[in-house]
Amino acid sequence: MFLERFFPDDYYNSTYDIDFEALYESGVRGLIFDIDNTLVPHGAPADERSKELFSRLRDIGMKCMLLSNNREKRVKSFAEGVIYTGYIFKGNKPARGGYFKAMEQMGTDSGNTVFIGDQLFTDVWGAKRAGIKSILVHQIDKKEEIQIVLKRILENMVLHFYFKERKGGT
Ligand SMILES: [Mg+2]
């Protein structure tokens, strides 16, 4: 089906619900994260929860990268806040370049890297185009800019079919 190109490989209500230890056990060695609405609300600085997550990921042995379409100032200051990660700003998702660059910096490949983000038409689609597994998470912020709200309407239509297929156990 045409819409399958937008289907994530997995879905969680929150990034913080993901069992990263299990991902490592399954062979995953690199994680690429979106920032805004995936790790913290849009534009928010690194909080305790996100700092603890990246310190935990370092202890597990995961390599991490932030891949954001946001500008350098925002991405760099967030990366410095959570410490244990590299970052790419103005990533131009859903273009594939940023995903490849992130894997190159981690020394991982499309077989052992997973992307985590909150938007289907940038985050998930880009990961799929780059050949990487993706996890969609529910956006943290309920209030969003109008152009994102419009995208969410389309996203929800795609997700309707995604969840239908998931429920069907295929
Ligand atoms: Mg986002």
Coordinates of N, CA and C and ligand atoms in Angstrom, one line a residue:
M1 N 0.8 -1.2 0.0 CA 0.0 0.0 0.0 C 0.9 1.3 0.0
F2 N 0.4 2.3 -0.7 CA 1.1 3.5 -0.8 C 1.5 4.1 0.6
L3 N 0.6 4.0 1.5 CA 0.8 4.6 2.8 C 1.9 4.0 3.6
E4 N 2.2 2.7 3.3 CA 3.2 2.0 4.1 C 4.6 2.7 4.1
R5 N 4.9 3.5 3.2 CA 6.2 4.2 3.2 C 6.3 5.1 4.4
F6 N 5.1 5.4 5.0 CA 5.2 6.3 6.1 C 5.0 5.6 7.5
F7 N 4.8 4.2 7.4 CA 4.6 3.5 8.6 C 5.9 3.3 9.4
P8 N 5.9 3.7 10.7 CA 7.1 3.4 11.5 C 7.2 1.9 11.8
D9 N 8.4 1.5 12.3 CA 8.5 0.1 12.6 C 7.9 -0.2 14.0
D10 N 7.8 0.8 14.8 CA 7.2 0.6 16.1 C 6.7 2.0 16.6
Y11 N 5.8 1.9 17.6 CA 5.2 3.1 18.1 C 5.2 3.1 19.7
Y12 N 5.5 4.2 20.3 CA 5.4 4.3 21.8 C 4.8 5.6 22.1
N13 N 4.1 5.6 23.2 CA 3.5 6.9 23.7 C 4.6 7.9 24.0
S14 N 5.7 7.4 24.5 CA 6.8 8.3 24.9 C 8.2 7.7 24.6
T15 N 9.1 8.5 24.3 CA 10.5 8.1 24.1 C 11.0 7.4 25.3
Y16 N 10.5 7.8 26.5 CA 10.9 7.3 27.8 C 10.3 6.0 28.1
D17 N 9.4 5.5 27.3 CA 8.9 4.2 27.5 C 9.6 3.1 26.7
I18 N 10.5 3.5 25.9 CA 11.2 2.5 25.0 C 12.2 1.7 25.9
D19 N 12.2 0.4 25.6 CA 13.2 -0.5 26.3 C 14.5 -0.5 25.5
F20 N 15.4 0.5 25.9 CA 16.6 0.6 25.1 C 17.6 -0.6 25.4
E21 N 17.5 -1.1 26.6 CA 18.3 -2.3 27.0 C 18.0 -3.4 26.0
A22 N 16.7 -3.6 25.8 CA 16.2 -4.7 24.9 C 16.7 -4.4 23.5
L23 N 16.7 -3.2 23.1 CA 17.2 -2.9 21.7 C 18.7 -3.2 21.6
Y24 N 19.4 -2.9 22.6 CA 20.9 -3.3 22.6 C 21.0 -4.8 22.5
E25 N 20.3 -5.5 23.3 CA 20.3 -7.0 23.3 C 20.0 -7.5 21.9
S26 N 19.1 -6.8 21.2 CA 18.7 -7.3 19.9 C 19.8 -6.9 18.8
G27 N 20.8 -6.2 19.2 CA 21.9 -5.9 18.3 C 22.0 -4.5 17.9
V28 N 21.1 -3.6 18.4 CA 21.2 -2.2 18.0 C 22.3 -1.5 18.7
R29 N 23.1 -0.7 18.0 CA 24.3 -0.1 18.6 C 24.3 1.4 18.4
G30 N 23.4 1.9 17.6 CA 23.3 3.4 17.4 C 21.9 3.9 17.4
L31 N 21.7 5.0 18.0 CA 20.4 5.7 18.1 C 20.5 7.1 17.5
I32 N 19.5 7.4 16.7 CA 19.4 8.8 16.2 C 18.1 9.3 16.7
F33 N 18.2 10.5 17.4 CA 17.0 11.1 18.0 C 16.7 12.4 17.3
D34 N 15.4 12.6 17.1 CA 14.8 14.0 16.9 C 14.8 14.6 18.3
I35 N 14.8 15.9 18.4 CA 14.8 16.6 19.7 C 13.4 17.1 20.1
D36 N 12.9 18.1 19.3 CA 11.7 18.8 19.6 C 10.5 17.9 19.6
N37 N 9.8 17.8 20.7 CA 8.6 17.0 20.9 C 8.9 15.5 20.9
T38 N 10.1 15.1 20.8 CA 10.5 13.7 21.0 C 11.2 13.5 22.3
L39 N 12.1 14.4 22.7 CA 12.9 14.3 23.9 C 12.4 15.3 25.0
V40 N 12.0 16.5 24.5 CA 11.5 17.6 25.3 C 10.5 18.3 24.5
P41 N 9.6 19.2 25.2 CA 8.7 20.0 24.4 C 9.5 20.9 23.4
H42 N 8.8 21.4 22.4 CA 9.5 22.2 21.3 C 10.2 23.4 21.9
G43 N 11.5 23.5 21.6 CA 12.3 24.6 22.1 C 12.8 24.5 23.5
A44 N 12.4 23.5 24.3 CA 12.8 23.4 25.7 C 14.2 22.9 25.9
P45 N 14.9 23.4 26.9 CA 16.2 22.9 27.2 C 16.2 21.5 27.7
A46 N 17.4 20.9 27.7 CA 17.5 19.5 28.3 C 17.1 19.5 29.7
D47 N 16.2 18.6 30.1 CA 15.7 18.5 31.4 C 16.3 17.2 32.1
E48 N 16.0 17.0 33.4 CA 16.6 15.9 34.1 C 16.4 14.6 33.4
R49 N 15.1 14.4 33.0 CA 14.7 13.1 32.3 C 15.6 12.8 31.1
S50 N 15.8 13.9 30.3 CA 16.6 13.6 29.1 C 18.1 13.4 29.4
K51 N 18.5 14.1 30.4 CA 19.9 14.0 30.8 C 20.2 12.6 31.3
E52 N 19.2 12.1 32.1 CA 19.4 10.7 32.7 C 19.3 9.7 31.6
L53 N 18.5 9.9 30.6 CA 18.4 9.0 29.5 C 19.7 8.8 28.7
F54 N 20.3 9.9 28.4 CA 21.6 9.9 27.6 C 22.7 9.3 28.4
S55 N 22.7 9.5 29.7 CA 23.7 8.9 30.6 C 23.5 7.4 30.7
R56 N 22.2 7.0 30.8 CA 21.9 5.6 30.8 C 22.3 4.9 29.4
L57 N 22.0 5.6 28.3 CA 22.4 5.0 27.0 C 23.9 4.9 26.9
R58 N 24.6 5.8 27.4 CA 26.1 5.7 27.4 C 26.5 4.4 28.2
D59 N 25.9 4.2 29.4 CA 26.2 3.1 30.2 C 25.8 1.8 29.5
I60 N 24.7 1.8 28.7 CA 24.4 0.5 28.0 C 25.4 0.2 26.9
G61 N 26.0 1.3 26.4 CA 26.9 1.1 25.3 C 26.4 1.6 23.9
M62 N 25.3 2.3 24.0 CA 24.7 2.8 22.7 C 25.5 4.1 22.3
K63 N 25.7 4.2 21.0 CA 26.2 5.5 20.4 C 24.9 6.3 20.1
C64 N 25.0 7.6 20.3 CA 23.8 8.5 20.1 C 24.1 9.7 19.2
M65 N 23.1 10.1 18.4 CA 23.2 11.3 17.6 C 21.9 12.0 17.7
L66 N 21.9 13.3 17.7 CA 20.7 14.1 17.6 C 20.6 14.6 16.1
L67 N 19.5 14.4 15.5 CA 19.3 14.9 14.1 C 18.1 15.7 14.1
S68 N 18.3 17.0 14.0 CA 17.2 18.0 14.0 C 17.2 18.9 12.8
N69 N 16.0 19.3 12.4 CA 15.9 20.3 11.4 C 16.0 21.8 11.9
N70 N 16.1 21.8 13.3 CA 16.2 23.1 13.9 C 17.6 23.7 13.7
R71 N 17.7 25.0 14.1 CA 19.0 25.7 13.9 C 20.1 25.3 14.9
E72 N 21.3 25.7 14.6 CA 22.5 25.3 15.3 C 22.4 25.7 16.8
K73 N 22.0 26.9 17.1 CA 21.9 27.4 18.5 C 21.1 26.4 19.4
R74 N 19.9 26.1 18.9 CA 19.0 25.2 19.6 C 19.6 23.8 19.8
V75 N 20.1 23.3 18.7 CA 20.5 21.9 18.7 C 21.8 21.7 19.6
K76 N 22.7 22.7 19.4 CA 24.0 22.6 20.1 C 23.8 22.7 21.6
S77 N 22.9 23.7 22.0 CA 22.7 23.8 23.5 C 22.0 22.6 24.1
F78 N 21.1 22.0 23.3 CA 20.5 20.8 23.9 C 21.5 19.7 24.0
A79 N 22.3 19.5 23.0 CA 23.3 18.4 23.0 C 24.3 18.6 24.1
E80 N 24.7 19.9 24.4 CA 25.6 20.1 25.5 C 24.9 19.8 26.8
G81 N 23.6 20.0 26.9 CA 22.9 19.7 28.1 C 22.8 18.2 28.4
V82 N 22.6 17.4 27.4 CA 22.5 16.0 27.7 C 23.9 15.2 27.6
I83 N 24.9 16.0 27.1 CA 26.3 15.5 27.1 C 26.7 14.4 26.2
Y84 N 26.1 13.2 26.4 CA 26.7 12.0 25.7 C 26.1 11.8 24.3
T85 N 26.2 12.8 23.5 CA 25.7 12.6 22.1 C 26.3 13.6 21.1
G86 N 26.4 13.2 19.9 CA 26.8 14.1 18.8 C 25.5 14.8 18.3
Y87 N 25.6 15.7 17.4 CA 24.4 16.3 16.9 C 24.6 16.8 15.4
I88 N 23.5 16.9 14.7 CA 23.4 17.5 13.4 C 22.3 18.5 13.4
F89 N 22.6 19.7 13.1 CA 21.5 20.7 13.0 C 21.1 21.0 11.5
K90 N 20.0 21.7 11.3 CA 19.5 21.9 10.0 C 19.6 20.6 9.1
G91 N 19.1 19.5 9.7 CA 19.3 18.2 9.1 C 18.5 17.9 7.8
N92 N 17.6 18.8 7.6 CA 16.8 18.7 6.3 C 16.1 17.4 6.1
K93 N 15.6 16.8 7.2 CA 14.7 15.6 7.2 C 13.5 16.0 6.4
P94 N 12.9 15.2 5.5 CA 13.2 13.8 5.3 C 14.3 13.5 4.3
A95 N 15.2 14.4 4.0 CA 16.3 14.0 3.1 C 17.2 13.0 3.8
R96 N 17.9 12.1 3.1 CA 18.6 11.0 3.7 C 20.0 11.4 4.2
G97 N 20.5 12.5 3.7 CA 21.9 12.9 4.1 C 22.2 12.9 5.5
G98 N 21.3 13.5 6.3 CA 21.6 13.6 7.8 C 21.7 12.3 8.5
Y99 N 20.8 11.4 8.0 CA 20.8 10.0 8.6 C 22.1 9.3 8.3
F100 N 22.6 9.4 7.1 CA 23.9 8.8 6.7 C 25.0 9.4 7.5
K101 N 25.0 10.7 7.6 CA 26.1 11.4 8.3 C 26.1 11.0 9.8
A102 N 24.9 10.9 10.4 CA 24.8 10.4 11.8 C 25.4 9.0 12.0
M103 N 25.1 8.1 11.1 CA 25.6 6.8 11.2 C 27.1 6.8 11.0
E104 N 27.6 7.6 10.1 CA 29.0 7.7 9.9 C 29.7 8.1 11.1
Q105 N 29.1 9.1 11.8 CA 29.8 9.6 13.0 C 29.7 8.6 14.1
M106 N 28.7 7.7 14.2 CA 28.6 6.7 15.2 C 29.4 5.5 14.9
G107 N 29.7 5.3 13.6 CA 30.4 4.1 13.2 C 29.4 2.9 13.1
T108 N 28.1 3.3 12.9 CA 27.1 2.2 12.8 C 26.6 2.2 11.3
D109 N 25.7 1.2 11.0 CA 25.1 1.1 9.7 C 23.6 1.0 9.8
S110 N 23.0 0.9 8.6 CA 21.5 0.8 8.6 C 21.0 -0.5 9.2
G111 N 21.8 -1.5 9.4 CA 21.4 -2.7 10.1 C 21.4 -2.7 11.6
N112 N 22.1 -1.7 12.2 CA 22.2 -1.7 13.7 C 21.9 -0.3 14.2
T113 N 21.1 0.5 13.5 CA 20.8 1.8 13.9 C 19.3 2.0 13.9
V114 N 18.8 2.7 14.9 CA 17.3 3.0 15.0 C 17.1 4.5 15.2
F115 N 16.1 5.0 14.5 CA 15.7 6.4 14.6 C 14.5 6.5 15.5
I116 N 14.5 7.6 16.3 CA 13.3 7.9 17.2 C 12.9 9.3 16.9
G117 N 11.6 9.5 16.6 CA 11.1 10.8 16.3 C 9.6 10.9 16.4
D118 N 9.0 12.1 16.4 CA 7.6 12.3 16.6 C 6.8 12.7 15.3
Q119 N 7.5 12.9 14.2 CA 6.8 13.2 13.0 C 6.9 12.2 11.8
L120 N 5.8 11.9 11.3 CA 5.8 10.8 10.2 C 6.5 11.3 9.0
F121 N 6.1 12.5 8.5 CA 6.5 13.0 7.2 C 7.9 13.6 7.1
T122 N 8.5 13.8 8.3 CA 9.9 14.2 8.3 C 10.8 13.1 8.9
D123 N 10.6 12.8 10.2 CA 11.4 11.8 10.9 C 11.3 10.4 10.3
V124 N 10.1 9.9 10.3 CA 9.9 8.4 10.0 C 10.2 8.2 8.5
W125 N 9.6 9.1 7.7 CA 9.8 8.9 6.2 C 11.3 9.0 5.8
G126 N 12.0 10.0 6.4 CA 13.5 10.1 6.2 C 14.2 8.8 6.6
A127 N 13.9 8.3 7.8 CA 14.6 7.1 8.2 C 14.3 5.9 7.3
K128 N 13.1 5.8 6.8 CA 12.7 4.7 5.9 C 13.5 4.9 4.6
R129 N 13.6 6.1 4.1 CA 14.3 6.4 2.9 C 15.8 6.0 3.0
A130 N 16.3 6.2 4.2 CA 17.7 5.9 4.5 C 17.9 4.4 4.8
G131 N 16.8 3.7 4.9 CA 16.9 2.3 5.1 C 17.1 1.9 6.6
I132 N 16.7 2.8 7.5 CA 16.9 2.6 8.9 C 15.5 2.3 9.6
K133 N 15.6 1.4 10.6 CA 14.3 1.2 11.4 C 14.0 2.5 12.1
S134 N 12.6 2.7 12.3 CA 12.2 3.9 13.0 C 11.2 3.6 14.1
I135 N 11.2 4.4 15.1 CA 10.2 4.3 16.2 C 9.5 5.7 16.2
L136 N 8.2 5.7 16.1 CA 7.4 6.9 16.2 C 7.0 7.0 17.7
V137 N 7.1 8.2 18.2 CA 6.6 8.5 19.6 C 5.6 9.6 19.5
H138 N 4.6 9.6 20.4 CA 3.6 10.6 20.5 C 4.3 11.9 20.9
Q139 N 3.9 13.0 20.2 CA 4.5 14.3 20.5 C 4.2 14.7 21.9
I140 N 5.3 15.3 22.6 CA 5.2 15.7 24.0 C 4.2 16.9 24.1
D141 N 4.3 17.9 23.2 CA 3.5 19.1 23.3 C 2.2 18.9 22.6
K142 N 1.1 19.3 23.3 CA -0.2 19.2 22.6 C -0.4 20.5 21.8
K143 N 0.1 21.6 22.2 CA 0.0 22.9 21.4 C 1.1 23.0 20.4
E144 N 0.7 23.1 19.1 CA 1.8 23.2 18.1 C 1.4 24.3 17.1
E145 N 2.5 24.7 16.3 CA 2.2 25.7 15.3 C 1.3 25.2 14.3
I146 N 0.6 26.2 13.6 CA -0.4 25.8 12.7 C 0.0 24.9 11.5
Q147 N 1.2 25.1 11.0 CA 1.6 24.2 9.9 C 1.9 22.8 10.4
I148 N 2.2 22.7 11.6 CA 2.4 21.3 12.2 C 1.1 20.7 12.5
V149 N 0.1 21.5 13.0 CA -1.2 21.0 13.2 C -1.8 20.4 11.9
L150 N -1.6 21.1 10.8 CA -2.1 20.6 9.5 C -1.5 19.3 9.2
K151 N -0.2 19.2 9.4 CA 0.5 18.0 9.1 C 0.0 16.8 10.0
R152 N -0.4 17.2 11.2 CA -0.9 16.1 12.2 C -2.2 15.5 11.7
I153 N -3.0 16.3 11.0 CA -4.2 15.8 10.5 C -3.9 14.7 9.5
L154 N -3.0 15.0 8.6 CA -2.6 14.0 7.6 C -1.9 12.8 8.3
E155 N -1.1 13.1 9.3 CA -0.4 12.0 10.0 C -1.5 11.1 10.6
N156 N -2.5 11.7 11.2 CA -3.5 10.8 11.9 C -4.2 9.9 10.9
M157 N -4.4 10.4 9.7 CA -5.0 9.6 8.7 C -4.1 8.4 8.4
V158 N -2.8 8.6 8.2 CA -1.9 7.5 8.0 C -1.9 6.6 9.2
L159 N -1.8 7.1 10.4 CA -1.7 6.3 11.6 C -3.0 5.5 11.8
H160 N -4.1 6.0 11.3 CA -5.3 5.2 11.4 C -5.1 3.8 10.7
F161 N -4.5 3.9 9.5 CA -4.2 2.6 8.8 C -3.1 1.8 9.4
Y162 N -2.1 2.5 9.9 CA -1.0 1.8 10.6 C -1.5 1.0 11.8
F163 N -2.3 1.6 12.6 CA -2.8 0.9 13.8 C -3.8 -0.2 13.5
K164 N -4.5 0.0 12.4 CA -5.4 -1.0 11.9 C -4.6 -2.2 11.5
E165 N -3.5 -2.0 10.8 CA -2.7 -3.1 10.4 C -2.0 -3.8 11.6
R166 N -1.6 -2.9 12.5 CA -0.9 -3.5 13.7 C -1.8 -4.4 14.5
K167 N -3.0 -3.9 14.6 CA -4.1 -4.7 15.4 C -4.3 -6.0 14.7
G168 N -4.3 -6.0 13.4 CA -4.5 -7.2 12.6 C -3.3 -8.2 12.7
G169 N -2.3 -7.7 13.3 CA -1.1 -8.6 13.6 C -0.3 -9.0 12.4
T170 N -0.3 -8.1 11.4 CA 0.6 -8.4 10.3 C 1.9 -7.7 10.4
Ligands
MG1 MG 10.0 16.7 16.4

